One Martini backbone bead per residue (centre of mass of N, CA, C, O) as a GRO file, in nm:
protein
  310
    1UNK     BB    1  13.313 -11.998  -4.531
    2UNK     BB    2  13.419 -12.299  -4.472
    3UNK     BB    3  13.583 -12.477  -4.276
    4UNK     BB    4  13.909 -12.682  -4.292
    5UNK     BB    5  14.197 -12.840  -4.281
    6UNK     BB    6  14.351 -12.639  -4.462
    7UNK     BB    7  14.347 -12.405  -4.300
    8UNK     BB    8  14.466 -12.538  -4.053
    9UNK     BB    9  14.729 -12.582  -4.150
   10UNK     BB   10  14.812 -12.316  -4.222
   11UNK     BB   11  14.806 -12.199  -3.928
   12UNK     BB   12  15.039 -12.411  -3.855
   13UNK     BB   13  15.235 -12.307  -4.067
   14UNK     BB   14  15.258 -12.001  -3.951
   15UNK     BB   15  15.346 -12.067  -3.637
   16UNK     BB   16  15.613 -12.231  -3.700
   17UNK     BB   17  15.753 -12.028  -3.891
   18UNK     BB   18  15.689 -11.714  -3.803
   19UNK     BB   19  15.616 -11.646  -4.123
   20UNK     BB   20  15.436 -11.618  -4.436
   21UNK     BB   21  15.675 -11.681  -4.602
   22UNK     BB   22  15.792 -11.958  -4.473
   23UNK     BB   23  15.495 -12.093  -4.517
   24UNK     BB   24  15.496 -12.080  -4.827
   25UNK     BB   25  15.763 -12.237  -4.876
   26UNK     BB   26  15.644 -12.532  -4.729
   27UNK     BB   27  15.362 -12.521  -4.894
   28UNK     BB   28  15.417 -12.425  -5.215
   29UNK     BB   29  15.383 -12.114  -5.227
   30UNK     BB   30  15.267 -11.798  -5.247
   31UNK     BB   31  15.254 -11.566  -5.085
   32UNK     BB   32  15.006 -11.392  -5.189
   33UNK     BB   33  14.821 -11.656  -5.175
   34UNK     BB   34  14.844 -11.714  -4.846
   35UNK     BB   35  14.761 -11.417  -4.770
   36UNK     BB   36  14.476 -11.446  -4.898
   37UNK     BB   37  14.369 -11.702  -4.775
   38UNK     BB   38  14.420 -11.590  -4.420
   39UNK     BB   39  14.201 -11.340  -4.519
   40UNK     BB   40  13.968 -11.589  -4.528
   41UNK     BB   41  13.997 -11.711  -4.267
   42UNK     BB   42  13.967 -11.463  -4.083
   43UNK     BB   43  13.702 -11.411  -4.130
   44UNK     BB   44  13.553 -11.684  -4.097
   45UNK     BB   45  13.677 -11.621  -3.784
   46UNK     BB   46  13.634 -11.326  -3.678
   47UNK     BB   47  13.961 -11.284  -3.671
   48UNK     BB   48  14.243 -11.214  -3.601
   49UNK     BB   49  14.573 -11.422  -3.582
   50UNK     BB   50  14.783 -11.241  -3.684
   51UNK     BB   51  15.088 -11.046  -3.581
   52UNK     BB   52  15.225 -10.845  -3.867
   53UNK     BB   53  15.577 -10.788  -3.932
   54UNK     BB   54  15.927 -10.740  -3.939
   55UNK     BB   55  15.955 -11.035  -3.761
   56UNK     BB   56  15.652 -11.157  -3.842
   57UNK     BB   57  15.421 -11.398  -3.696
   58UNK     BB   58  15.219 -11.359  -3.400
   59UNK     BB   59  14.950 -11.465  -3.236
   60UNK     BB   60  14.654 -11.440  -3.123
   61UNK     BB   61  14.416 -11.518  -2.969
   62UNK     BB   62  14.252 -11.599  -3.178
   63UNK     BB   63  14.499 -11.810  -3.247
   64UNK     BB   64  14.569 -11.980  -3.034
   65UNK     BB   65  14.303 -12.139  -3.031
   66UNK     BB   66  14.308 -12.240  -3.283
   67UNK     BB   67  14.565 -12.390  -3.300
   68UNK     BB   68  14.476 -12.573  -3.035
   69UNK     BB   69  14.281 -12.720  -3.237
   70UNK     BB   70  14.488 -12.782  -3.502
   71UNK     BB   71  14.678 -12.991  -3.306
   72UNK     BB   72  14.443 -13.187  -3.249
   73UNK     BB   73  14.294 -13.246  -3.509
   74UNK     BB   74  14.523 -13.323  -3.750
   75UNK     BB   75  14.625 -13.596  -3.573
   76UNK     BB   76  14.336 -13.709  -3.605
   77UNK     BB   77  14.238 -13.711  -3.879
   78UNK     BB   78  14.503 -13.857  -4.005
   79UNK     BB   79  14.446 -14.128  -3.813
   80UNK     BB   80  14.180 -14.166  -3.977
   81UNK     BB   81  14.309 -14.223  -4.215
   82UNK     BB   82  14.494 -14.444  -4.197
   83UNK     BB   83  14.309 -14.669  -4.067
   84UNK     BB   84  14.134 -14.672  -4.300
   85UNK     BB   85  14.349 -14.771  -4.501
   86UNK     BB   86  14.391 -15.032  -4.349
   87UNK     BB   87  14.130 -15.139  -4.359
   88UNK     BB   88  14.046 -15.163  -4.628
   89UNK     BB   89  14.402 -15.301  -4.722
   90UNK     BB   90  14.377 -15.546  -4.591
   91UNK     BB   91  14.534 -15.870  -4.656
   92UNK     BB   92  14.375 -15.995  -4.426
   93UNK     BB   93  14.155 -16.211  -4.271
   94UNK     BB   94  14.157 -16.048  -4.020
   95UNK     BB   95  14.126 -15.991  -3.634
   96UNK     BB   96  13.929 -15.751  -3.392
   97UNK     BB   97  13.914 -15.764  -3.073
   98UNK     BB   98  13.687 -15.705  -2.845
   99UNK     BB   99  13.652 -15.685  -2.428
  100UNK     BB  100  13.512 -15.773  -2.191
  101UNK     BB  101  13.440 -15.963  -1.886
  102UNK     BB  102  13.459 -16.319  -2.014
  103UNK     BB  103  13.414 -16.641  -2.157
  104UNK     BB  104  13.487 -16.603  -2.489
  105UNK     BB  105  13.788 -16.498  -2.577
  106UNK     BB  106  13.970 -16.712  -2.562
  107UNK     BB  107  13.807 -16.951  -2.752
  108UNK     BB  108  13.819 -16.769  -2.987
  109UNK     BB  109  14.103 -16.725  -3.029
  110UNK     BB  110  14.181 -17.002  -3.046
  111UNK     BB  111  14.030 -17.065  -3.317
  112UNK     BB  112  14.096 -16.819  -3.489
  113UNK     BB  113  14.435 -16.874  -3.470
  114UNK     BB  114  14.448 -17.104  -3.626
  115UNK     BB  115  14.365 -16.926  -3.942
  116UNK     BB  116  14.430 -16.648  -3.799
  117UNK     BB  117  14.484 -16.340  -3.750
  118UNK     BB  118  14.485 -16.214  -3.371
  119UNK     BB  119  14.360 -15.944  -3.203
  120UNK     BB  120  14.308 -15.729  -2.929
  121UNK     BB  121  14.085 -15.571  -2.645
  122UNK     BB  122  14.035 -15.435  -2.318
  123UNK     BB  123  13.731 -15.350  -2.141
  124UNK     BB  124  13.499 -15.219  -1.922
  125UNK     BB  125  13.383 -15.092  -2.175
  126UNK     BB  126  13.134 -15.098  -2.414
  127UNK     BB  127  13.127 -14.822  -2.538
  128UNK     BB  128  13.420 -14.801  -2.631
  129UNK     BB  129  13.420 -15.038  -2.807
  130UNK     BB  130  13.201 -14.944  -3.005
  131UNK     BB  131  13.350 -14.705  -3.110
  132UNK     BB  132  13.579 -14.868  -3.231
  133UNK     BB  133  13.437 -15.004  -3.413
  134UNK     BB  134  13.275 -14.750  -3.551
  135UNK     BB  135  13.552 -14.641  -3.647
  136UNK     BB  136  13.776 -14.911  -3.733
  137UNK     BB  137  13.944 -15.066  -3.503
  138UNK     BB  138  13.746 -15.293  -3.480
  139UNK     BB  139  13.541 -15.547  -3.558
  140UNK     BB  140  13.476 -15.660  -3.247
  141UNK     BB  141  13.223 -15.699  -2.964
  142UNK     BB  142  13.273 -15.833  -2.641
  143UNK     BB  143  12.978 -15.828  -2.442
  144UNK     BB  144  12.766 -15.744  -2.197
  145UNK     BB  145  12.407 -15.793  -2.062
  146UNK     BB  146  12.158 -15.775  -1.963
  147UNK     BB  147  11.905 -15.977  -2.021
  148UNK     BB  148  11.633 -15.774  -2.047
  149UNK     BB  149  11.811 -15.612  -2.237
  150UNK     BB  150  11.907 -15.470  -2.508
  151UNK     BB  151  12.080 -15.353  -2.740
  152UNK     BB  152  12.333 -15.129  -2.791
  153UNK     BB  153  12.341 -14.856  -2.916
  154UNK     BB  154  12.366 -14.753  -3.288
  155UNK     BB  155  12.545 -14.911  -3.577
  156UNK     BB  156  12.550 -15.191  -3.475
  157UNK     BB  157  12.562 -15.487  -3.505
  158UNK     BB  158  12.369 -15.790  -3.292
  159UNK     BB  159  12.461 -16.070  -3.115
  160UNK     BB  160  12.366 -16.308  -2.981
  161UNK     BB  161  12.566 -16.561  -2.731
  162UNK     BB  162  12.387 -16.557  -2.434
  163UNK     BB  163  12.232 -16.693  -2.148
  164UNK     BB  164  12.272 -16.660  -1.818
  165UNK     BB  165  12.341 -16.667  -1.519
  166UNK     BB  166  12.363 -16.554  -1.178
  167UNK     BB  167  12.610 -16.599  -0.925
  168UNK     BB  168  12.774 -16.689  -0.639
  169UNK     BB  169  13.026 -16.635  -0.444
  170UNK     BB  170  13.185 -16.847  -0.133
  171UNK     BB  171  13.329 -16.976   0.117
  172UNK     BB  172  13.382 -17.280   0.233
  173UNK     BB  173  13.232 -17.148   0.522
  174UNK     BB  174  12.957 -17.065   0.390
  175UNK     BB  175  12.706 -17.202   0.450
  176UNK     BB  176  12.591 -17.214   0.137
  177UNK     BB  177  12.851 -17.419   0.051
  178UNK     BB  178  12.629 -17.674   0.037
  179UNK     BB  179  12.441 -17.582  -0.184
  180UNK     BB  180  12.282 -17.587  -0.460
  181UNK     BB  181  12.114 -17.325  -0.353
  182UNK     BB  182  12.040 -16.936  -0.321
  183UNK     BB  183  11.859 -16.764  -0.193
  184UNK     BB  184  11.900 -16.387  -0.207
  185UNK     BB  185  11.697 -16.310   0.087
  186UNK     BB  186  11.962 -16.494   0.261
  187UNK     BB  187  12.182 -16.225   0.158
  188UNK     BB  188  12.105 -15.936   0.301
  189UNK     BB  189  12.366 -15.947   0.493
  190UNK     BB  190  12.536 -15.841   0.302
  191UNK     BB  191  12.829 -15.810   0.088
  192UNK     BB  192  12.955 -15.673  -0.197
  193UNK     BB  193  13.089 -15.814  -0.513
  194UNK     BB  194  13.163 -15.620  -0.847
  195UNK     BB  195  13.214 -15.559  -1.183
  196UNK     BB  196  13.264 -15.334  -1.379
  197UNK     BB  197  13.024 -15.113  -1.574
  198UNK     BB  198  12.782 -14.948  -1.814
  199UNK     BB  199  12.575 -15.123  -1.709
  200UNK     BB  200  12.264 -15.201  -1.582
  201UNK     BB  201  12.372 -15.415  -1.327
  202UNK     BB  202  12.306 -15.246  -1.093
  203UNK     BB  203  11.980 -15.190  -1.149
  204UNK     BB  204  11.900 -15.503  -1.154
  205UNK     BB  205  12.035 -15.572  -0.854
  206UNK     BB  206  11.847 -15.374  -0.720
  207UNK     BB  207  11.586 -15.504  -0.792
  208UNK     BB  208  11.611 -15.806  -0.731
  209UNK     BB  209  11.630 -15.687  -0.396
  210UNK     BB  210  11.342 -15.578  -0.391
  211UNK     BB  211  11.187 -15.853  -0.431
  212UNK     BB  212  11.333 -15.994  -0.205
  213UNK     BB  213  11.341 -15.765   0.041
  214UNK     BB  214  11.593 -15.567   0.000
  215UNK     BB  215  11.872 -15.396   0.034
  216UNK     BB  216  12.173 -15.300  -0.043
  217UNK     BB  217  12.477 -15.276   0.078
  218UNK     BB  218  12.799 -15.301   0.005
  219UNK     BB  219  12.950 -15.200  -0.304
  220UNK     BB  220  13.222 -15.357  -0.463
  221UNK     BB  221  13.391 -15.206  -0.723
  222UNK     BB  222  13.595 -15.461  -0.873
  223UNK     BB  223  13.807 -15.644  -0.969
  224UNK     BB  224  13.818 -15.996  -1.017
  225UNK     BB  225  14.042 -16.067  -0.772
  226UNK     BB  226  13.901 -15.871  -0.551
  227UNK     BB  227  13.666 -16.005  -0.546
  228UNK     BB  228  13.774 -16.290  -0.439
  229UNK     BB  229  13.915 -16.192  -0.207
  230UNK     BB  230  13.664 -16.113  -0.036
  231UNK     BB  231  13.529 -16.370  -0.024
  232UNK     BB  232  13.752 -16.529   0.105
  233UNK     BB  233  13.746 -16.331   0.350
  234UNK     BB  234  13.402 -16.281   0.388
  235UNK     BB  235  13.343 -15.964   0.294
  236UNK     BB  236  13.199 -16.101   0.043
  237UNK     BB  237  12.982 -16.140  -0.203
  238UNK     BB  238  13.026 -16.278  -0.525
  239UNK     BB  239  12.938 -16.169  -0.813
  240UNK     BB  240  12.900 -16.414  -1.125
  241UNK     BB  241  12.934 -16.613  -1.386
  242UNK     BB  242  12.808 -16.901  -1.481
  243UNK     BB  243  13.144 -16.993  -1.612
  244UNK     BB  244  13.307 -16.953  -1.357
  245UNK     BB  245  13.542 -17.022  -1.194
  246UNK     BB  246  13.695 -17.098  -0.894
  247UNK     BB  247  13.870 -16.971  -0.658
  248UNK     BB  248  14.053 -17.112  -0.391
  249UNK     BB  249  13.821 -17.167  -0.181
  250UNK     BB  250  13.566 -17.111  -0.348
  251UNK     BB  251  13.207 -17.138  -0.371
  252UNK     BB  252  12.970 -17.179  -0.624
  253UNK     BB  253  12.663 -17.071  -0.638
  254UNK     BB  254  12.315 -17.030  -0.714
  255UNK     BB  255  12.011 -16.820  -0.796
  256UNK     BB  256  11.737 -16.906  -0.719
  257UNK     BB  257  11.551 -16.833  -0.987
  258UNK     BB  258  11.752 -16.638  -1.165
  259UNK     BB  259  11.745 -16.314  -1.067
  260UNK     BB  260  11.963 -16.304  -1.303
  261UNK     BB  261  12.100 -16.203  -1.607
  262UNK     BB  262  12.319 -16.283  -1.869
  263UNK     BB  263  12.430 -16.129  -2.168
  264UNK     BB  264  12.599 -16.206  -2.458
  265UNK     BB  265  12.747 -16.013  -2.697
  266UNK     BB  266  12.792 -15.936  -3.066
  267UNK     BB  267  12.971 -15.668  -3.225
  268UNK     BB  268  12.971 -15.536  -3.557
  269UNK     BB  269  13.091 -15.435  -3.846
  270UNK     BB  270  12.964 -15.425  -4.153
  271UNK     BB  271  13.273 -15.485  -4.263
  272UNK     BB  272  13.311 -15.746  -4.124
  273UNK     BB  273  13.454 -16.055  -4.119
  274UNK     BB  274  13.316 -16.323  -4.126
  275UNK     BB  275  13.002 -16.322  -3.934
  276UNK     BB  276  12.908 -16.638  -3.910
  277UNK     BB  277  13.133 -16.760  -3.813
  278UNK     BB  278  13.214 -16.596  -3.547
  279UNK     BB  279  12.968 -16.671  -3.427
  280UNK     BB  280  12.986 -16.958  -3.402
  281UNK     BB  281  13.234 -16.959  -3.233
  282UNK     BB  282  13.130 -16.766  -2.981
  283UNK     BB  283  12.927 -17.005  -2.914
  284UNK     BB  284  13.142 -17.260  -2.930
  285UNK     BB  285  13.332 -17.110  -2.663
  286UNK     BB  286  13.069 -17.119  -2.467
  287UNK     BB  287  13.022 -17.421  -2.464
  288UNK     BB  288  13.291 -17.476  -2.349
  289UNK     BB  289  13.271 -17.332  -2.043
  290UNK     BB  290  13.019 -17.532  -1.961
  291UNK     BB  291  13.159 -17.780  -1.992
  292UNK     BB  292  13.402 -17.676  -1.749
  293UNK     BB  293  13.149 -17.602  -1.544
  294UNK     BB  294  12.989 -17.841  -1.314
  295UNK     BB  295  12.766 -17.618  -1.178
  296UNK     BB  296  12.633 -17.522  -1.437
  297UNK     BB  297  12.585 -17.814  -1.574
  298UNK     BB  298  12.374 -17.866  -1.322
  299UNK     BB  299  12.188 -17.624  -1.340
  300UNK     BB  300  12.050 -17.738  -1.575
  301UNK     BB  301  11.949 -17.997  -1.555
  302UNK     BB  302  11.766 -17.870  -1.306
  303UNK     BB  303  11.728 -17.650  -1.577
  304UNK     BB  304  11.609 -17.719  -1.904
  305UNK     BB  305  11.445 -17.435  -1.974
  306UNK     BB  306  11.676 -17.187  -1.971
  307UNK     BB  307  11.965 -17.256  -2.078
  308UNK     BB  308  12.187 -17.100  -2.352
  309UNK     BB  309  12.024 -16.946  -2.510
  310UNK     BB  310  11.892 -16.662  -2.659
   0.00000   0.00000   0.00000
């Protein structure tokens, strides 16, 4: 016999009530078939659940593992159940967007609350959020991946909404502050400050110090207000996405040769609504963010091989 839900229910309504009559009450159960029930959970999990007397029942050793699993398993379950449930029958098509750091959701619920109910959701993970979509807990993840890297593997469908380069912030007495662009190699003595997150985004910059001739020292992996503070105050060079706004000190720099680059991806799930509206709308909330960024603006006009399209 394959264990099921229904009889981790029973181990724990028996545990509950401390008897089996009296879990079989609760169950709306005949005593005697309640019994029958527990001595089939019992062999298929290959040893007796409960000591009982004329006292009640109390869980054995393996009584009380099966129990702490059936405690976390069926509120889990549940939870599942009704998700579910919510999710089929939602009667209005409203968005659930999660989204890690980056400049496309704000413009995007902007548009899209506009005509529609939209729910948030942020995080440094990538893959959290992706499971979230994967669960049905989220309809789309707006999420960042290296250039170079492809779609982040599962069951979601995903689309480009673009790629842009990666600059650097730096105080505006750091030389570079007046440069239009600044080689990579003549930052090799610097420290770095970069927000967290599980892609690829480390070994790509280790990658690119290496092509340019060094290795990177010390790496300050940190929200994004503590990267400026940093930069700030002289401690790091803070990589950036070129649609970065700069906080006041600091001037947004651009890297020669664009060697980091950075792709926004949407990922969705398959019953996800409205997938081509809302994809249009968060490549024209990106392009809305780069036509706010004067230096981002700039460094396309001198580099128009580049573009922003994925």
């Amino acid at each position: 016999m394959d264990l099921e839900l229904r009889h981790l229910r029973i181990v724990r309504a028996v545990a509950d009530a401390g008897s089996v009559s009296k879990a079989a009450s609760t169950l709306g159960l005949a005593q005697p078939a309640l019994s029958a029930q527990l001595k089939r959970i019992e062999r298929a999990l290959g040893g007796t659940l409960f000591e009982r007397d004329r006292l009640g029942a109390r869980p054995t050793r393996l009584g009380e593992l099966v129990l702490a699993r059936a405690r976390v398993l069926l509120p889990a379950a549940q939870e599942l159940q009704d998700e579910a449930a919510r999710f089929v029958t939602r009667p209005s098509p409203g968005f659930r967007i999660g989204a890690t750091y980056g400049p496309v959701l704000g413009g995007l619920v902007d548009r899209l609350a506009a005509e529609h109910t939209v729910s948030t959701y942020t995080s440094w993970s990538a893959r959290e959020l992706a499971s979230m979509v994967e669960l049905g807990r989220l309809d789309y993840a707006l999420v960042g991946a290296c250039g170079d890297s492809g779609a982040p593997a599962g069951a979601l469908l995903w689309d480009s909404i673009s790629l842009d380069p990666v600059f650097v912030l730096v105080p505006e007495r750091h030389p570079a502050a007046g440069e239009k662009e600044v080689e990579l190699a003549d930052l090799a003595d610097e420290q770095w400050a970069v927000t967290p997150g599980d892609a690829c985004f480390a070994d790509c910059f280790a990658m690119a110090c290496a092509r340019a001739g060094f290795t990177p020292g010390t790496i300050y992996e940190t929200d994004v207000a503590t990267c400026a503070h940093l930069a700030q105050v002289g401690r790091a060079v803070a990589l950036c996405q070129a649609t970065h706004v700069p906080e006041p000190g600091l001037v947004m720099v651009p890297l020669a040769g664009a060697p980091l680059r950075w792709r926004q991806l949407l990922g969705r799930h398959p019953a996800a609504p409205d997938a081509t509206w809302v994809l249009s709308h968060a490549k024209q909330a990106h392009l809305d963010s780069v036509r706010r960024n004067p230096v981002y603006s700039d460094w396309l006009v001198r580099n128009p091989s580049f573009g922003t399209a994925p």
